[in-house]
Amino acid sequence: MSKTKSFWDNASKNYDKTEERFEYIHQKSRKNTKKHLESTNVVLDYGCGTGTTACNIANDVKEIYAIDISSKMIEISKGKATEKNIRNVIFTQGDIFDENLKKESFDRILAFNMLHTIPNPEKVMKRINELLKHDGLFISTTPCLGDKMSFLVGLQIRLVQILCKIGIIPIPIRRLKSSELDNLISKGNFQTVDSEKIYKEVFSYFVVAKKKSFKI
């Protein structure tokens, strides 16, 4: 078991509770997302966590493939879907680089609250571009830890970065700015079509970006 998977498995137990303080951001992001969904869409929810977003938007799309590296997160997600009688979401433990994910097979790809925690964002953006259909949309919300945040959150982030440095937390926590996310998305061959900075103790950057068509 990788250290990263083990970390998220352990975090799954209290994940929903720890996210309650940012519920305003989550609700706003989901509301914004629904404006860009269609009933015929096949969606990939990358880093689905405990499945709250996938379950929330299930009625707005045709089908959702929701993946997360943590098997414990997936267990919780499946329980939520069963409880709500949601049948068009397939929860699977996995990674965005899994070979069973076919190129140009998704209308929308979601990545909520995770671009600041992955080892190689540039490589991930390239993969997302490959998996999206022509003119597909990438939709994300990312905490901008390099922008404005409350004093308390700032202290917590500094503590987390110390724990990352000494290896207790085995994931990178980047203090990204919204401008850096804009640059990452642009370099990934996307054009931003909608964005909003949402603040609740920390800025989170909601972005919708369209896959660009290559000119031949």
PDB file of C-alpha atoms in Angstrom, residues 43-199:
ATOM      1  CA  VAL A  43     -18.640  12.739 -16.534  1.00  0.00           C
ATOM      2  CA  LEU A  44     -15.376  11.743 -14.878  1.00  0.00           C
ATOM      3  CA  ASP A  45     -15.083  12.862 -11.239  1.00  0.00           C
ATOM      4  CA  TYR A  46     -11.334  12.703 -10.600  1.00  0.00           C
ATOM      5  CA  GLY A  47     -10.438  12.508  -6.913  1.00  0.00           C
ATOM      6  CA  CYS A  48     -14.077  12.067  -5.908  1.00  0.00           C
ATOM      7  CA  GLY A  49     -13.350  11.765  -2.177  1.00  0.00           C
ATOM      8  CA  THR A  50     -16.427  10.604  -0.295  1.00  0.00           C
ATOM      9  CA  GLY A  51     -18.673  11.088  -3.324  1.00  0.00           C
ATOM     10  CA  THR A  52     -20.648  14.126  -2.174  1.00  0.00           C
ATOM     11  CA  THR A  53     -20.305  16.026  -5.459  1.00  0.00           C
ATOM     12  CA  ALA A  54     -20.962  12.996  -7.671  1.00  0.00           C
ATOM     13  CA  CYS A  55     -24.148  12.183  -5.765  1.00  0.00           C
ATOM     14  CA  ASN A  56     -25.215  15.830  -5.840  1.00  0.00           C
ATOM     15  CA  ILE A  57     -24.992  16.184  -9.643  1.00  0.00           C
ATOM     16  CA  ALA A  58     -26.097  12.643 -10.585  1.00  0.00           C
ATOM     17  CA  ASN A  59     -29.567  13.762 -11.644  1.00  0.00           C
ATOM     18  CA  ASP A  60     -28.109  16.408 -13.972  1.00  0.00           C
ATOM     19  CA  VAL A  61     -26.093  14.069 -16.218  1.00  0.00           C
ATOM     20  CA  LYS A  62     -26.285  10.720 -17.981  1.00  0.00           C
ATOM     21  CA  GLU A  63     -23.487   8.893 -16.185  1.00  0.00           C
ATOM     22  CA  ILE A  64     -20.594   9.548 -13.816  1.00  0.00           C
ATOM     23  CA  TYR A  65     -17.375   7.581 -13.403  1.00  0.00           C
ATOM     24  CA  ALA A  66     -16.010   8.615 -10.016  1.00  0.00           C
ATOM     25  CA  ILE A  67     -12.468   7.601  -9.095  1.00  0.00           C
ATOM     26  CA  ASP A  68     -10.285   8.027  -6.044  1.00  0.00           C
ATOM     27  CA  ILE A  69      -6.988   6.520  -4.961  1.00  0.00           C
ATOM     28  CA  SER A  70      -8.470   5.655  -1.556  1.00  0.00           C
ATOM     29  CA  SER A  71     -10.520   2.463  -1.287  1.00  0.00           C
ATOM     30  CA  LYS A  72     -11.974   3.737   1.996  1.00  0.00           C
ATOM     31  CA  MET A  73     -13.228   6.912   0.304  1.00  0.00           C
ATOM     32  CA  ILE A  74     -14.839   4.746  -2.376  1.00  0.00           C
ATOM     33  CA  GLU A  75     -16.560   2.598   0.268  1.00  0.00           C
ATOM     34  CA  ILE A  76     -18.110   5.704   1.822  1.00  0.00           C
ATOM     35  CA  SER A  77     -19.107   6.999  -1.618  1.00  0.00           C
ATOM     36  CA  LYS A  78     -20.877   3.765  -2.525  1.00  0.00           C
ATOM     37  CA  GLY A  79     -22.758   3.890   0.765  1.00  0.00           C
ATOM     38  CA  LYS A  80     -24.013   7.405   0.016  1.00  0.00           C
ATOM     39  CA  ALA A  81     -25.155   6.386  -3.476  1.00  0.00           C
ATOM     40  CA  THR A  82     -26.970   3.320  -2.134  1.00  0.00           C
ATOM     41  CA  GLU A  83     -28.683   5.359   0.579  1.00  0.00           C
ATOM     42  CA  LYS A  84     -29.916   7.886  -2.017  1.00  0.00           C
ATOM     43  CA  ASN A  85     -30.797   5.208  -4.603  1.00  0.00           C
ATOM     44  CA  ILE A  86     -28.388   6.717  -7.149  1.00  0.00           C
ATOM     45  CA  ARG A  87     -27.672   4.263  -9.949  1.00  0.00           C
ATOM     46  CA  ASN A  88     -25.852   6.245 -12.630  1.00  0.00           C
ATOM     47  CA  VAL A  89     -22.610   6.764 -10.689  1.00  0.00           C
ATOM     48  CA  ILE A  90     -19.865   4.141 -10.868  1.00  0.00           C
ATOM     49  CA  PHE A  91     -17.421   4.511  -7.982  1.00  0.00           C
ATOM     50  CA  THR A  92     -14.030   2.881  -8.531  1.00  0.00           C
ATOM     51  CA  GLN A  93     -10.699   2.962  -6.762  1.00  0.00           C
ATOM     52  CA  GLY A  94      -8.223   4.206  -9.327  1.00  0.00           C
ATOM     53  CA  ASP A  95      -6.093   6.919 -10.823  1.00  0.00           C
ATOM     54  CA  ILE A  96      -6.537   9.190 -13.807  1.00  0.00           C
ATOM     55  CA  PHE A  97      -3.702   7.395 -15.592  1.00  0.00           C
ATOM     56  CA  ASP A  98      -5.438   4.002 -15.458  1.00  0.00           C
ATOM     57  CA  GLU A  99      -5.448   2.419 -18.915  1.00  0.00           C
ATOM     58  CA  ASN A 100      -9.150   1.534 -18.733  1.00  0.00           C
ATOM     59  CA  LEU A 101      -9.942   5.245 -19.099  1.00  0.00           C
ATOM     60  CA  LYS A 102     -10.118   5.776 -22.845  1.00  0.00           C
ATOM     61  CA  LYS A 103      -9.088   8.901 -24.720  1.00  0.00           C
ATOM     62  CA  GLU A 104     -11.826  11.348 -25.703  1.00  0.00           C
ATOM     63  CA  SER A 105     -14.487   9.449 -23.741  1.00  0.00           C
ATOM     64  CA  PHE A 106     -15.787  12.148 -21.362  1.00  0.00           C
ATOM     65  CA  ASP A 107     -17.870  15.275 -21.893  1.00  0.00           C
ATOM     66  CA  ARG A 108     -16.906  16.760 -18.535  1.00  0.00           C
ATOM     67  CA  ILE A 109     -14.051  16.084 -16.132  1.00  0.00           C
ATOM     68  CA  LEU A 110     -14.235  17.360 -12.554  1.00  0.00           C
ATOM     69  CA  ALA A 111     -11.283  17.894 -10.224  1.00  0.00           C
ATOM     70  CA  PHE A 112     -12.382  19.451  -6.954  1.00  0.00           C
ATOM     71  CA  ASN A 113      -9.979  20.451  -4.166  1.00  0.00           C
ATOM     72  CA  MET A 114      -7.071  18.351  -5.339  1.00  0.00           C
ATOM     73  CA  LEU A 115      -4.875  20.105  -7.942  1.00  0.00           C
ATOM     74  CA  HIS A 116      -2.795  21.561  -5.091  1.00  0.00           C
ATOM     75  CA  THR A 117      -2.055  18.054  -3.730  1.00  0.00           C
ATOM     76  CA  ILE A 118      -0.845  16.097  -6.780  1.00  0.00           C
ATOM     77  CA  PRO A 119       2.831  15.474  -7.630  1.00  0.00           C
ATOM     78  CA  ASN A 120       2.741  16.559 -11.303  1.00  0.00           C
ATOM     79  CA  PRO A 121      -0.105  18.963 -12.183  1.00  0.00           C
ATOM     80  CA  GLU A 122       1.206  19.542 -15.733  1.00  0.00           C
ATOM     81  CA  LYS A 123       1.136  15.831 -16.521  1.00  0.00           C
ATOM     82  CA  VAL A 124      -2.351  15.519 -15.038  1.00  0.00           C
ATOM     83  CA  MET A 125      -3.658  18.410 -17.147  1.00  0.00           C
ATOM     84  CA  LYS A 126      -2.297  16.747 -20.289  1.00  0.00           C
ATOM     85  CA  ARG A 127      -4.065  13.517 -19.337  1.00  0.00           C
ATOM     86  CA  ILE A 128      -7.328  15.353 -18.663  1.00  0.00           C
ATOM     87  CA  ASN A 129      -7.081  16.921 -22.107  1.00  0.00           C
ATOM     88  CA  GLU A 130      -6.591  13.465 -23.656  1.00  0.00           C
ATOM     89  CA  LEU A 131      -9.641  12.028 -21.902  1.00  0.00           C
ATOM     90  CA  LEU A 132     -12.014  14.845 -22.838  1.00  0.00           C
ATOM     91  CA  LYS A 133     -14.077  14.748 -26.004  1.00  0.00           C
ATOM     92  CA  HIS A 134     -13.851  17.493 -28.610  1.00  0.00           C
ATOM     93  CA  ASP A 135     -14.904  20.771 -26.926  1.00  0.00           C
ATOM     94  CA  GLY A 136     -15.264  18.972 -23.582  1.00  0.00           C
ATOM     95  CA  LEU A 137     -15.106  20.935 -20.339  1.00  0.00           C
ATOM     96  CA  PHE A 138     -12.710  20.704 -17.418  1.00  0.00           C
ATOM     97  CA  ILE A 139     -14.337  21.942 -14.193  1.00  0.00           C
ATOM     98  CA  SER A 140     -12.357  22.472 -11.006  1.00  0.00           C
ATOM     99  CA  THR A 141     -12.223  24.207  -7.665  1.00  0.00           C
ATOM    100  CA  THR A 142      -8.826  24.652  -6.025  1.00  0.00           C
ATOM    101  CA  PRO A 143      -7.856  26.289  -2.722  1.00  0.00           C
ATOM    102  CA  CYS A 144      -5.474  29.148  -3.534  1.00  0.00           C
ATOM    103  CA  LEU A 145      -3.192  28.906  -0.542  1.00  0.00           C
ATOM    104  CA  GLY A 146      -0.907  31.550  -2.040  1.00  0.00           C
ATOM    105  CA  ASP A 147      -3.719  34.117  -1.994  1.00  0.00           C
ATOM    106  CA  LYS A 148      -5.838  35.543   0.820  1.00  0.00           C
ATOM    107  CA  MET A 149      -6.739  33.344   3.781  1.00  0.00           C
ATOM    108  CA  SER A 150      -7.733  33.788   7.401  1.00  0.00           C
ATOM    109  CA  PHE A 151      -5.064  33.913  10.109  1.00  0.00           C
ATOM    110  CA  LEU A 152      -6.199  30.553  11.515  1.00  0.00           C
ATOM    111  CA  VAL A 153      -6.084  28.812   8.148  1.00  0.00           C
ATOM    112  CA  GLY A 154      -2.649  30.333   7.541  1.00  0.00           C
ATOM    113  CA  LEU A 155      -1.356  28.793  10.778  1.00  0.00           C
ATOM    114  CA  GLN A 156      -2.856  25.422   9.865  1.00  0.00           C
ATOM    115  CA  ILE A 157      -1.278  25.479   6.419  1.00  0.00           C
ATOM    116  CA  ARG A 158       2.154  26.253   7.873  1.00  0.00           C
ATOM    117  CA  LEU A 159       1.778  23.296  10.236  1.00  0.00           C
ATOM    118  CA  VAL A 160       0.706  21.038   7.373  1.00  0.00           C
ATOM    119  CA  GLN A 161       3.711  22.115   5.295  1.00  0.00           C
ATOM    120  CA  ILE A 162       6.042  21.244   8.196  1.00  0.00           C
ATOM    121  CA  LEU A 163       4.416  17.804   8.446  1.00  0.00           C
ATOM    122  CA  CYS A 164       4.830  17.372   4.689  1.00  0.00           C
ATOM    123  CA  LYS A 165       8.491  18.333   4.873  1.00  0.00           C
ATOM    124  CA  ILE A 166       9.265  15.748   7.560  1.00  0.00           C
ATOM    125  CA  GLY A 167       7.225  13.072   5.780  1.00  0.00           C
ATOM    126  CA  ILE A 168       4.302  12.651   8.160  1.00  0.00           C
ATOM    127  CA  ILE A 169       1.936  13.885   5.447  1.00  0.00           C
ATOM    128  CA  PRO A 170       3.092  12.130   2.239  1.00  0.00           C
ATOM    129  CA  ILE A 171       1.509  14.527  -0.263  1.00  0.00           C
ATOM    130  CA  PRO A 172       2.632  17.892  -1.645  1.00  0.00           C
ATOM    131  CA  ILE A 173       0.599  20.879  -0.479  1.00  0.00           C
ATOM    132  CA  ARG A 174       1.223  23.746  -2.892  1.00  0.00           C
ATOM    133  CA  ARG A 175       0.501  27.375  -2.038  1.00  0.00           C
ATOM    134  CA  LEU A 176      -0.904  28.121  -5.475  1.00  0.00           C
ATOM    135  CA  LYS A 177      -2.202  31.479  -6.629  1.00  0.00           C
ATOM    136  CA  SER A 178      -5.138  31.859  -9.001  1.00  0.00           C
ATOM    137  CA  SER A 179      -2.769  33.274 -11.615  1.00  0.00           C
ATOM    138  CA  GLU A 180      -0.687  30.086 -11.435  1.00  0.00           C
ATOM    139  CA  LEU A 181      -3.811  27.983 -11.959  1.00  0.00           C
ATOM    140  CA  ASP A 182      -4.708  30.134 -14.979  1.00  0.00           C
ATOM    141  CA  ASN A 183      -1.260  29.448 -16.395  1.00  0.00           C
ATOM    142  CA  LEU A 184      -1.499  25.703 -15.681  1.00  0.00           C
ATOM    143  CA  ILE A 185      -4.858  25.479 -17.445  1.00  0.00           C
ATOM    144  CA  SER A 186      -3.684  27.505 -20.436  1.00  0.00           C
ATOM    145  CA  LYS A 187      -0.542  25.389 -20.865  1.00  0.00           C
ATOM    146  CA  GLY A 188      -2.758  22.296 -20.773  1.00  0.00           C
ATOM    147  CA  ASN A 189      -4.395  23.469 -24.023  1.00  0.00           C
ATOM    148  CA  PHE A 190      -7.569  24.797 -22.425  1.00  0.00           C
ATOM    149  CA  GLN A 191      -9.449  28.063 -22.730  1.00  0.00           C
ATOM    150  CA  THR A 192     -11.192  29.369 -19.607  1.00  0.00           C
ATOM    151  CA  VAL A 193     -14.891  30.068 -20.215  1.00  0.00           C
ATOM    152  CA  ASP A 194     -16.026  30.749 -16.642  1.00  0.00           C
ATOM    153  CA  SER A 195     -14.329  31.450 -13.314  1.00  0.00           C
ATOM    154  CA  GLU A 196     -15.056  32.775  -9.848  1.00  0.00           C
ATOM    155  CA  LYS A 197     -13.058  33.348  -6.693  1.00  0.00           C
ATOM    156  CA  ILE A 198     -15.028  32.035  -3.728  1.00  0.00           C
ATOM    157  CA  TYR A 199     -13.952  33.071  -0.248  1.00  0.00           C
TER     158      TYR A 199
END
